[in-house]
C-alpha positions as a Markdown table, in Angstrom:
| # | Residue | x | y | z |
|---|---|---|---|---|
| 1 | Unk | 0.0 | -13.5 | -18.6 |
| 2 | Unk | 1.6 | -10.1 | -19.1 |
| 3 | Unk | 0.6 | -6.6 | -18.4 |
| 4 | Unk | 2.1 | -3.5 | -20.0 |
| 5 | Unk | 3.0 | -0.4 | -18.2 |
| 6 | Unk | 1.0 | 2.7 | -19.0 |
| 7 | Unk | -1.0 | 5.4 | -17.3 |
| 8 | Unk | -4.5 | 4.6 | -16.5 |
| 9 | Unk | -5.4 | 7.4 | -14.1 |
| 10 | Unk | -6.1 | 11.1 | -14.6 |
| 11 | Unk | -4.4 | 12.7 | -17.7 |
| 12 | Unk | -2.6 | 15.4 | -15.7 |
| 13 | Unk | -0.8 | 13.3 | -13.1 |
| 14 | Unk | 0.7 | 15.1 | -10.0 |
| 15 | Unk | 4.2 | 15.6 | -8.9 |
| 16 | Unk | 5.1 | 13.0 | -6.3 |
| 17 | Unk | 7.9 | 12.7 | -3.7 |
| 18 | Unk | 8.8 | 9.2 | -2.6 |
| 19 | Unk | 10.8 | 9.1 | 0.7 |
| 20 | Unk | 12.8 | 6.0 | 1.0 |
| 21 | Unk | 14.9 | 4.4 | -1.8 |
| 22 | Unk | 14.8 | 0.8 | -0.6 |
| 23 | Unk | 13.1 | -2.0 | -2.6 |
| 24 | Unk | 9.5 | -1.0 | -1.9 |
| 25 | Unk | 10.0 | 2.7 | -2.2 |
| 26 | Unk | 11.8 | 2.4 | -5.5 |
| 27 | Unk | 9.2 | -0.1 | -6.8 |
| 28 | Unk | 6.3 | 2.2 | -5.9 |
| 29 | Unk | 8.2 | 5.1 | -7.5 |
| 30 | Unk | 8.4 | 3.0 | -10.6 |
| 31 | Unk | 4.6 | 2.4 | -10.5 |
| 32 | Unk | 3.9 | 6.1 | -10.1 |
| 33 | Unk | 6.2 | 7.0 | -13.0 |
| 34 | Unk | 4.7 | 4.3 | -15.2 |
| 35 | Unk | 1.3 | 5.9 | -14.4 |
| 36 | Unk | 2.5 | 9.2 | -15.7 |
| 37 | Unk | 3.5 | 11.0 | -12.5 |
| 38 | Unk | 6.5 | 13.3 | -12.2 |
| 39 | Unk | 8.4 | 11.4 | -9.5 |
| 40 | Unk | 11.4 | 12.3 | -7.3 |
| 41 | Unk | 12.9 | 9.5 | -5.1 |
| 42 | Unk | 14.6 | 10.6 | -1.9 |
| 43 | Unk | 17.1 | 8.5 | 0.1 |
| 44 | Unk | 20.4 | 8.7 | 2.0 |
| 45 | Unk | 22.7 | 6.8 | -0.4 |
| 46 | Unk | 24.0 | 9.3 | -2.9 |
| 47 | Unk | 25.4 | 6.6 | -5.2 |
| 48 | Unk | 22.0 | 4.9 | -5.4 |
| 49 | Unk | 20.1 | 8.2 | -6.1 |
| 50 | Unk | 22.6 | 9.3 | -8.7 |
| 51 | Unk | 22.1 | 6.0 | -10.5 |
| 52 | Unk | 18.3 | 6.4 | -10.3 |
| 53 | Unk | 18.6 | 9.9 | -11.8 |
| 54 | Unk | 21.2 | 9.1 | -14.6 |
| 55 | Unk | 20.9 | 5.4 | -15.5 |
| 56 | Unk | 17.4 | 4.7 | -14.1 |
| 57 | Unk | 18.6 | 1.7 | -12.1 |
| 58 | Unk | 18.8 | 0.8 | -8.4 |
| 59 | Unk | 21.1 | -2.1 | -8.4 |
| 60 | Unk | 21.4 | -2.1 | -4.7 |
| 61 | Unk | 17.8 | -2.9 | -4.0 |
| 62 | Unk | 16.3 | -3.9 | -7.4 |
| 63 | Unk | 19.1 | -5.5 | -9.4 |
| 64 | Unk | 18.4 | -5.9 | -13.1 |
| 65 | Unk | 15.3 | -3.7 | -13.1 |
| 66 | Unk | 15.1 | -0.9 | -15.6 |
| 67 | Unk | 13.2 | 2.0 | -14.1 |
| 68 | Unk | 11.3 | 4.6 | -16.0 |
| 69 | Unk | 12.7 | 8.1 | -16.0 |
| 70 | Unk | 12.5 | 9.7 | -12.5 |
| 71 | Unk | 14.6 | 12.0 | -10.4 |
| 72 | Unk | 16.8 | 10.9 | -7.5 |
| 73 | Unk | 18.1 | 13.1 | -4.7 |
| 74 | Unk | 19.5 | 13.1 | -1.2 |
| 75 | Unk | 18.0 | 16.6 | -0.5 |
| 76 | Unk | 14.5 | 16.4 | 1.0 |
| 77 | Unk | 13.8 | 20.0 | 0.0 |
| 78 | Unk | 14.4 | 19.1 | -3.6 |
| 79 | Unk | 12.3 | 16.0 | -3.4 |
| 80 | Unk | 9.4 | 17.7 | -1.6 |
| 81 | Unk | 9.3 | 20.9 | -3.7 |
| 82 | Unk | 5.8 | 21.2 | -5.3 |
| 83 | Unk | 4.8 | 17.6 | -4.5 |
| 84 | Unk | 1.1 | 17.0 | -4.3 |
| 85 | Unk | 1.6 | 13.5 | -3.0 |
| 86 | Unk | 4.3 | 12.5 | -0.5 |
| 87 | Unk | 4.9 | 8.8 | -0.2 |
| 88 | Unk | 6.7 | 7.5 | 2.9 |
| 89 | Unk | 8.5 | 4.2 | 2.6 |
| 90 | Unk | 11.0 | 4.0 | 5.5 |
| 91 | Unk | 11.3 | 1.4 | 8.2 |
| 92 | Unk | 8.4 | 1.9 | 10.6 |
| 93 | Unk | 10.5 | 2.3 | 13.7 |
| 94 | Unk | 12.4 | 5.3 | 12.2 |
| 95 | Unk | 9.4 | 6.9 | 10.6 |
| 96 | Unk | 8.8 | 9.4 | 13.4 |
| 97 | Unk | 12.4 | 10.7 | 13.4 |
| 98 | Unk | 12.5 | 10.9 | 9.6 |
| 99 | Unk | 9.3 | 12.8 | 9.4 |
| 100 | Unk | 10.1 | 15.1 | 12.2 |
| 101 | Unk | 13.2 | 16.3 | 10.3 |
| 102 | Unk | 11.0 | 17.1 | 7.3 |
| 103 | Unk | 7.9 | 18.5 | 8.9 |
| 104 | Unk | 8.6 | 22.1 | 8.0 |
| 105 | Unk | 9.5 | 21.2 | 4.4 |
| 106 | Unk | 6.2 | 19.3 | 4.0 |
| 107 | Unk | 4.3 | 22.4 | 5.0 |
| 108 | Unk | 6.5 | 25.0 | 3.3 |
| 109 | Unk | 7.7 | 23.5 | 0.0 |
| 110 | Unk | 5.3 | 20.7 | -0.9 |
| 111 | Unk | 2.1 | 21.7 | -2.7 |
| 112 | Unk | -0.7 | 23.2 | -0.5 |
| 113 | Unk | -2.9 | 20.5 | 0.8 |
| 114 | Unk | -0.4 | 17.7 | -0.1 |
| 115 | Unk | -1.5 | 14.2 | 0.7 |
| 116 | Unk | 0.9 | 11.9 | 2.6 |
| 117 | Unk | 0.8 | 8.2 | 1.8 |
| 118 | Unk | 2.2 | 5.4 | 4.0 |
| 119 | Unk | 3.7 | 2.2 | 2.5 |
| 120 | Unk | 4.9 | 1.2 | 6.0 |
| 121 | Unk | 3.6 | -1.9 | 7.7 |
| 122 | Unk | 4.2 | -1.8 | 11.4 |
| 123 | Unk | 3.1 | -0.5 | 14.8 |
| 124 | Unk | 5.4 | 1.9 | 16.6 |
| 125 | Unk | 7.3 | 0.6 | 19.6 |
| 126 | Unk | 6.6 | 2.6 | 22.8 |
| 127 | Unk | 3.4 | 4.2 | 21.5 |
| 128 | Unk | 1.6 | 1.2 | 19.8 |
| 129 | Unk | 0.5 | 3.7 | 17.1 |
| 130 | Unk | -0.2 | 2.7 | 13.6 |
| 131 | Unk | 1.8 | 4.5 | 10.9 |
| 132 | Unk | -1.0 | 6.7 | 9.7 |
| 133 | Unk | -1.4 | 7.9 | 13.3 |
| 134 | Unk | 2.4 | 8.6 | 13.5 |
| 135 | Unk | 2.2 | 10.6 | 10.2 |
| 136 | Unk | -0.8 | 12.7 | 11.2 |
| 137 | Unk | 0.7 | 13.4 | 14.6 |
| 138 | Unk | 4.3 | 14.3 | 13.5 |
| 139 | Unk | 3.3 | 16.3 | 10.5 |
| 140 | Unk | 0.2 | 17.9 | 12.1 |
| 141 | Unk | -2.1 | 16.7 | 9.4 |
| 142 | Unk | -5.8 | 16.0 | 9.4 |
| 143 | Unk | -6.8 | 12.4 | 8.7 |
| 144 | Unk | -8.2 | 13.5 | 5.4 |
| 145 | Unk | -4.7 | 14.2 | 4.1 |
| 146 | Unk | -3.3 | 10.8 | 5.0 |
| 147 | Unk | -3.6 | 7.5 | 3.0 |
| 148 | Unk | -2.3 | 4.0 | 3.2 |
| 149 | Unk | -1.4 | 1.6 | 0.4 |
| 150 | Unk | -1.4 | -2.1 | 1.3 |
| 151 | Unk | -2.1 | -5.4 | -0.4 |
| 152 | Unk | -0.4 | -8.5 | -1.9 |
| 153 | Unk | 2.4 | -6.3 | -3.2 |
| 154 | Unk | 5.8 | -8.1 | -3.0 |
| 155 | Unk | 8.2 | -5.6 | -4.4 |
| 156 | Unk | 10.3 | -8.0 | -6.7 |
| 157 | Unk | 7.2 | -9.1 | -8.5 |
| 158 | Unk | 5.8 | -5.6 | -9.0 |
| 159 | Unk | 9.3 | -4.5 | -10.2 |
| 160 | Unk | 8.9 | -7.2 | -13.0 |
| 161 | Unk | 5.5 | -5.5 | -13.7 |
| 162 | Unk | 3.6 | -8.7 | -12.9 |
| 163 | Unk | -0.2 | -8.1 | -12.5 |
| 164 | Unk | -1.4 | -7.3 | -9.0 |
| 165 | Unk | -3.9 | -5.3 | -7.1 |
| 166 | Unk | -3.7 | -3.1 | -4.0 |
| 167 | Unk | -5.9 | -1.1 | -1.6 |
| 168 | Unk | -5.6 | 2.6 | -1.1 |
| 169 | Unk | -7.2 | 3.5 | 2.2 |
| 170 | Unk | -8.1 | 7.0 | 3.6 |
| 171 | Unk | -10.7 | 8.4 | 5.8 |
| 172 | Unk | -11.5 | 10.6 | 2.8 |
| 173 | Unk | -12.8 | 8.8 | -0.2 |
| 174 | Unk | -11.6 | 11.7 | -2.4 |
| 175 | Unk | -8.1 | 11.3 | -1.0 |
| 176 | Unk | -8.1 | 7.6 | -1.7 |
| 177 | Unk | -9.3 | 8.2 | -5.2 |
| 178 | Unk | -6.6 | 10.8 | -5.8 |
| 179 | Unk | -3.8 | 8.4 | -4.8 |
| 180 | Unk | -5.4 | 5.4 | -6.7 |
| 181 | Unk | -5.5 | 7.5 | -9.9 |
| 182 | Unk | -1.8 | 8.4 | -9.4 |
| 183 | Unk | -0.7 | 4.7 | -9.2 |
| 184 | Unk | -3.1 | 3.0 | -11.6 |
| 185 | Unk | -1.2 | 1.2 | -14.4 |
| 186 | Unk | -1.7 | -1.7 | -16.8 |
| 187 | Unk | -0.2 | -4.1 | -14.2 |
| 188 | Unk | -1.1 | -2.4 | -10.9 |
| 189 | Unk | -4.7 | -2.1 | -10.0 |
| 190 | Unk | -5.7 | 0.0 | -7.0 |
| 191 | Unk | -9.0 | -0.3 | -5.1 |
| 192 | Unk | -10.2 | 2.3 | -2.6 |
| 193 | Unk | -11.3 | 1.8 | 1.0 |
| 194 | Unk | -12.2 | 4.1 | 3.9 |
| 195 | Unk | -11.3 | 1.5 | 6.6 |
| 196 | Unk | -7.9 | 2.8 | 7.5 |
| 197 | Unk | -7.7 | 0.9 | 10.8 |
| 198 | Unk | -8.5 | -2.4 | 9.2 |
| 199 | Unk | -6.2 | -2.0 | 6.2 |
| 200 | Unk | -3.3 | -0.8 | 8.3 |
| 201 | Unk | -3.7 | -3.6 | 10.9 |
| 202 | Unk | -3.8 | -6.2 | 8.2 |
| 203 | Unk | -0.5 | -4.9 | 6.9 |
| 204 | Unk | 1.2 | -4.9 | 10.3 |
| 205 | Unk | 0.0 | -8.2 | 11.8 |
| 206 | Unk | 0.4 | -10.3 | 8.6 |
| 207 | Unk | 4.1 | -9.9 | 9.0 |
| 208 | Unk | 4.0 | -11.6 | 12.4 |
| 209 | Unk | 2.0 | -14.5 | 11.0 |
| 210 | Unk | 4.5 | -14.8 | 8.2 |
| 211 | Unk | 7.3 | -15.1 | 10.7 |
| 212 | Unk | 5.4 | -18.0 | 12.3 |
| 213 | Unk | 4.8 | -19.6 | 8.9 |
| 214 | Unk | 8.4 | -19.3 | 8.0 |
| 215 | Unk | 9.4 | -20.8 | 11.3 |
| 216 | Unk | 7.1 | -23.8 | 10.6 |
| 217 | Unk | 8.5 | -24.3 | 7.2 |
| 218 | Unk | 12.1 | -24.0 | 8.5 |
| 219 | Unk | 11.3 | -26.8 | 10.9 |
| 220 | Unk | 10.1 | -29.0 | 8.1 |
| 221 | Unk | 6.4 | -28.7 | 8.6 |
| 222 | Unk | 4.1 | -28.9 | 5.5 |
| 223 | Unk | 1.2 | -27.1 | 4.0 |
| 224 | Unk | -1.4 | -28.3 | 6.5 |
| 225 | Unk | 0.6 | -26.4 | 9.2 |
| 226 | Unk | 1.1 | -23.4 | 7.0 |
| 227 | Unk | -2.6 | -23.3 | 6.1 |
| 228 | Unk | -3.6 | -23.6 | 9.7 |
| 229 | Unk | -1.3 | -20.6 | 10.6 |
| 230 | Unk | -2.7 | -18.5 | 7.8 |
| 231 | Unk | -6.3 | -19.1 | 8.6 |
| 232 | Unk | -5.9 | -18.8 | 12.4 |
| 233 | Unk | -3.7 | -15.8 | 11.8 |
| 234 | Unk | -6.5 | -14.1 | 9.9 |
| 235 | Unk | -8.7 | -14.8 | 13.0 |
| 236 | Unk | -6.2 | -12.9 | 15.2 |
| 237 | Unk | -6.0 | -10.0 | 12.7 |
| 238 | Unk | -9.8 | -9.8 | 12.6 |
| 239 | Unk | -10.2 | -9.9 | 16.3 |
| 240 | Unk | -7.9 | -7.0 | 16.8 |
| 241 | Unk | -9.3 | -5.0 | 14.0 |
| 242 | Unk | -12.9 | -5.4 | 15.1 |
| 243 | Unk | -11.9 | -4.4 | 18.7 |
| 244 | Unk | -10.4 | -1.2 | 17.2 |
| 245 | Unk | -13.5 | -0.5 | 15.1 |
| 246 | Unk | -12.5 | -1.9 | 11.7 |
| 247 | Unk | -14.9 | -3.2 | 9.0 |
| 248 | Unk | -15.1 | -7.0 | 9.0 |
| 249 | Unk | -15.2 | -7.0 | 5.2 |
| 250 | Unk | -11.7 | -5.6 | 5.0 |
| 251 | Unk | -10.1 | -8.8 | 6.4 |
| 252 | Unk | -11.4 | -11.0 | 3.5 |
| 253 | Unk | -10.1 | -8.6 | 0.9 |
| 254 | Unk | -6.8 | -7.7 | -0.7 |
| 255 | Unk | -5.3 | -6.0 | 2.4 |
| 256 | Unk | -6.4 | -8.9 | 4.6 |
| 257 | Unk | -6.4 | -12.4 | 3.2 |
| 258 | Unk | -4.6 | -11.4 | 0.0 |
| 259 | Unk | -1.6 | -9.8 | 1.6 |
| 260 | Unk | -1.5 | -12.5 | 4.4 |
| 261 | Unk | -1.4 | -15.3 | 1.8 |
| 262 | Unk | 1.4 | -13.7 | -0.3 |
| 263 | Unk | 3.5 | -12.9 | 2.7 |
| 264 | Unk | 3.1 | -16.2 | 4.4 |
| 265 | Unk | 3.7 | -18.3 | 1.3 |
| 266 | Unk | 6.3 | -16.5 | -0.7 |
| 267 | Unk | 10.1 | -16.8 | -0.2 |
| 268 | Unk | 10.2 | -13.2 | -1.5 |
| 269 | Unk | 8.7 | -12.0 | 1.8 |
| 270 | Unk | 11.5 | -10.9 | 4.2 |
| 271 | Unk | 9.4 | -11.9 | 7.2 |
| 272 | Unk | 8.8 | -15.4 | 5.8 |
| 273 | Unk | 12.5 | -15.8 | 5.0 |
| 274 | Unk | 13.6 | -14.6 | 8.5 |
| 275 | Unk | 11.2 | -16.9 | 10.2 |
| 276 | Unk | 12.4 | -19.8 | 8.0 |
| 277 | Unk | 16.0 | -19.0 | 9.1 |
| 278 | Unk | 15.0 | -19.1 | 12.7 |
| 279 | Unk | 13.1 | -22.4 | 12.1 |
| 280 | Unk | 16.3 | -23.8 | 10.6 |
| 281 | Unk | 18.2 | -23.1 | 13.8 |
| 282 | Unk | 19.8 | -19.6 | 13.3 |
| 283 | Unk | 19.7 | -17.2 | 16.1 |
| 284 | Unk | 17.6 | -14.0 | 15.7 |
| 285 | Unk | 20.7 | -12.0 | 15.0 |
| 286 | Unk | 22.0 | -14.5 | 12.5 |
| 287 | Unk | 18.5 | -14.7 | 10.8 |
| 288 | Unk | 18.3 | -10.9 | 10.5 |
| 289 | Unk | 21.8 | -10.8 | 8.9 |
| 290 | Unk | 20.9 | -13.6 | 6.5 |
| 291 | Unk | 17.6 | -12.1 | 5.5 |
| 292 | Unk | 18.9 | -8.6 | 4.6 |
| 293 | Unk | 16.7 | -5.6 | 4.6 |
| 294 | Unk | 13.9 | -4.9 | 7.1 |
| 295 | Unk | 11.6 | -7.6 | 8.4 |
| 296 | Unk | 9.0 | -5.4 | 10.0 |
| 297 | Unk | 7.3 | -8.2 | 11.9 |
| 298 | Unk | 10.3 | -8.6 | 14.3 |
| 299 | Unk | 10.0 | -5.3 | 16.0 |
| 300 | Unk | 6.2 | -4.8 | 15.5 |
| 301 | Unk | 5.3 | -8.1 | 17.1 |
| 302 | Unk | 5.8 | -6.7 | 20.6 |
| 303 | Unk | 3.9 | -3.5 | 20.0 |
| 304 | Unk | 1.0 | -5.4 | 18.3 |
| 305 | Unk | 0.8 | -7.8 | 21.3 |
| 306 | Unk | 0.8 | -4.8 | 23.6 |
| 307 | Unk | -2.0 | -3.2 | 21.6 |
| 308 | Unk | -4.0 | -6.5 | 21.7 |
| 309 | Unk | -3.6 | -6.8 | 25.5 |
| 310 | Unk | -4.7 | -3.2 | 26.0 |
| 311 | Unk | -8.0 | -4.1 | 24.2 |
| 312 | Unk | -8.3 | -7.6 | 25.8 |
| 313 | Unk | -7.8 | -9.4 | 22.5 |
| 314 | Unk | -6.5 | -12.9 | 22.4 |
| 315 | Unk | -3.7 | -13.4 | 19.9 |
| 316 | Unk | -1.9 | -16.7 | 20.6 |
| 317 | Unk | 0.2 | -17.0 | 17.5 |
| 318 | Unk | 1.5 | -13.4 | 17.9 |
| 319 | Unk | 2.2 | -14.1 | 21.6 |
| 320 | Unk | 4.1 | -17.3 | 20.6 |
| 321 | Unk | 6.2 | -15.5 | 18.1 |
| 322 | Unk | 7.1 | -12.8 | 20.6 |
| 323 | Unk | 8.1 | -15.4 | 23.1 |
| 324 | Unk | 10.3 | -17.3 | 20.6 |
| 325 | Unk | 12.0 | -14.1 | 19.4 |
| 326 | Unk | 12.7 | -13.0 | 22.9 |
| 327 | Unk | 14.2 | -16.4 | 23.8 |
| 328 | Unk | 11.6 | -17.2 | 26.3 |
| 329 | Unk | 10.0 | -20.1 | 24.4 |
| 330 | Unk | 12.0 | -22.8 | 22.6 |
| 331 | Unk | 10.8 | -22.9 | 19.0 |
| 332 | Unk | 10.4 | -26.7 | 19.3 |
| 333 | Unk | 7.7 | -26.0 | 21.9 |
| 334 | Unk | 5.7 | -23.4 | 19.9 |
| 335 | Unk | 3.5 | -25.8 | 18.0 |
| 336 | Unk | 2.7 | -27.9 | 21.1 |
| 337 | Unk | 1.9 | -24.7 | 23.0 |
| 338 | Unk | -0.6 | -23.6 | 20.3 |
| 339 | Unk | -2.2 | -27.0 | 19.9 |
| 340 | Unk | -2.6 | -27.5 | 23.6 |
| 341 | Unk | -5.0 | -24.5 | 23.9 |
| 342 | Unk | -8.5 | -25.4 | 25.1 |
| 343 | Unk | -10.8 | -26.9 | 22.6 |
| 344 | Unk | -13.6 | -24.7 | 21.3 |
| 345 | Unk | -15.8 | -23.9 | 18.3 |
| 346 | Unk | -13.9 | -22.5 | 15.3 |
| 347 | Unk | -16.1 | -19.4 | 15.2 |
| 348 | Unk | -16.0 | -18.8 | 19.0 |
| 349 | Unk | -15.2 | -15.1 | 19.7 |
């Protein structure tokens, strides 16, 4: 099956700034440009951004991919000038510092009322805040000007323009529709949702479950084990989401089961790869180096567990991953620890 690029959204597409020139930031910038938006990609590597501007390539993060015409810059003022949509795709644990340095520019040079969109999938260490909360707090924005994009969206596959769908979530349906129209192409299908909490938690916690699935695969366990981790992992995500006021329907959708399945099963997922390296016997430091890029689940696992405990939510897989990564539980004991939990009904709790 193939799907051609091409704008599907509104005929007069907005100017968009994408902050973060890694694989996902560059890929989403490609989607936006294919949808007809005027896109400027910002990052810190001058050589990468110069190539994006002149040859429409980002060989460092998306080797072999021909990008549509877009601008590249290391100057945030240039990137943000006149932008009606500002997309943030930086590692979640540096989001606060990055955005604090750009707060005045967002208010002074971006278009009035600009919407800020998070591609980040994590929970902030120290505050246990979701990325939309960090954005709204740092940039002093109302919730109606913040949106989230999340779903089964592995960057290398999107970069090949393989068909996929995603969820654009915002407290404001109008904001969600604006962002969805800006990124709708012949291969990238956005759906809207107003359940920001549910969509965002799905994106953060699925990375932790993917670490567990990768560890299991690295130890040589088969699909029965992986399927068990995926389904029980979804239970953990749902428990936490419902405790925080999310909509139960979200967890069965693209941002929930869809993203969880893709991240736990695909070797393209950094979290899955890192977990697999750990399962094969590498130390955490060795696994991070071997994986390359950012595996958000490693740092977010502790903050997600803290969030769960603060709301009296039981998350045994997440707790096990935290203990293994901290060196407090031998990986060889993780499965036995989970299986030794008290017997109960599958739908209990």
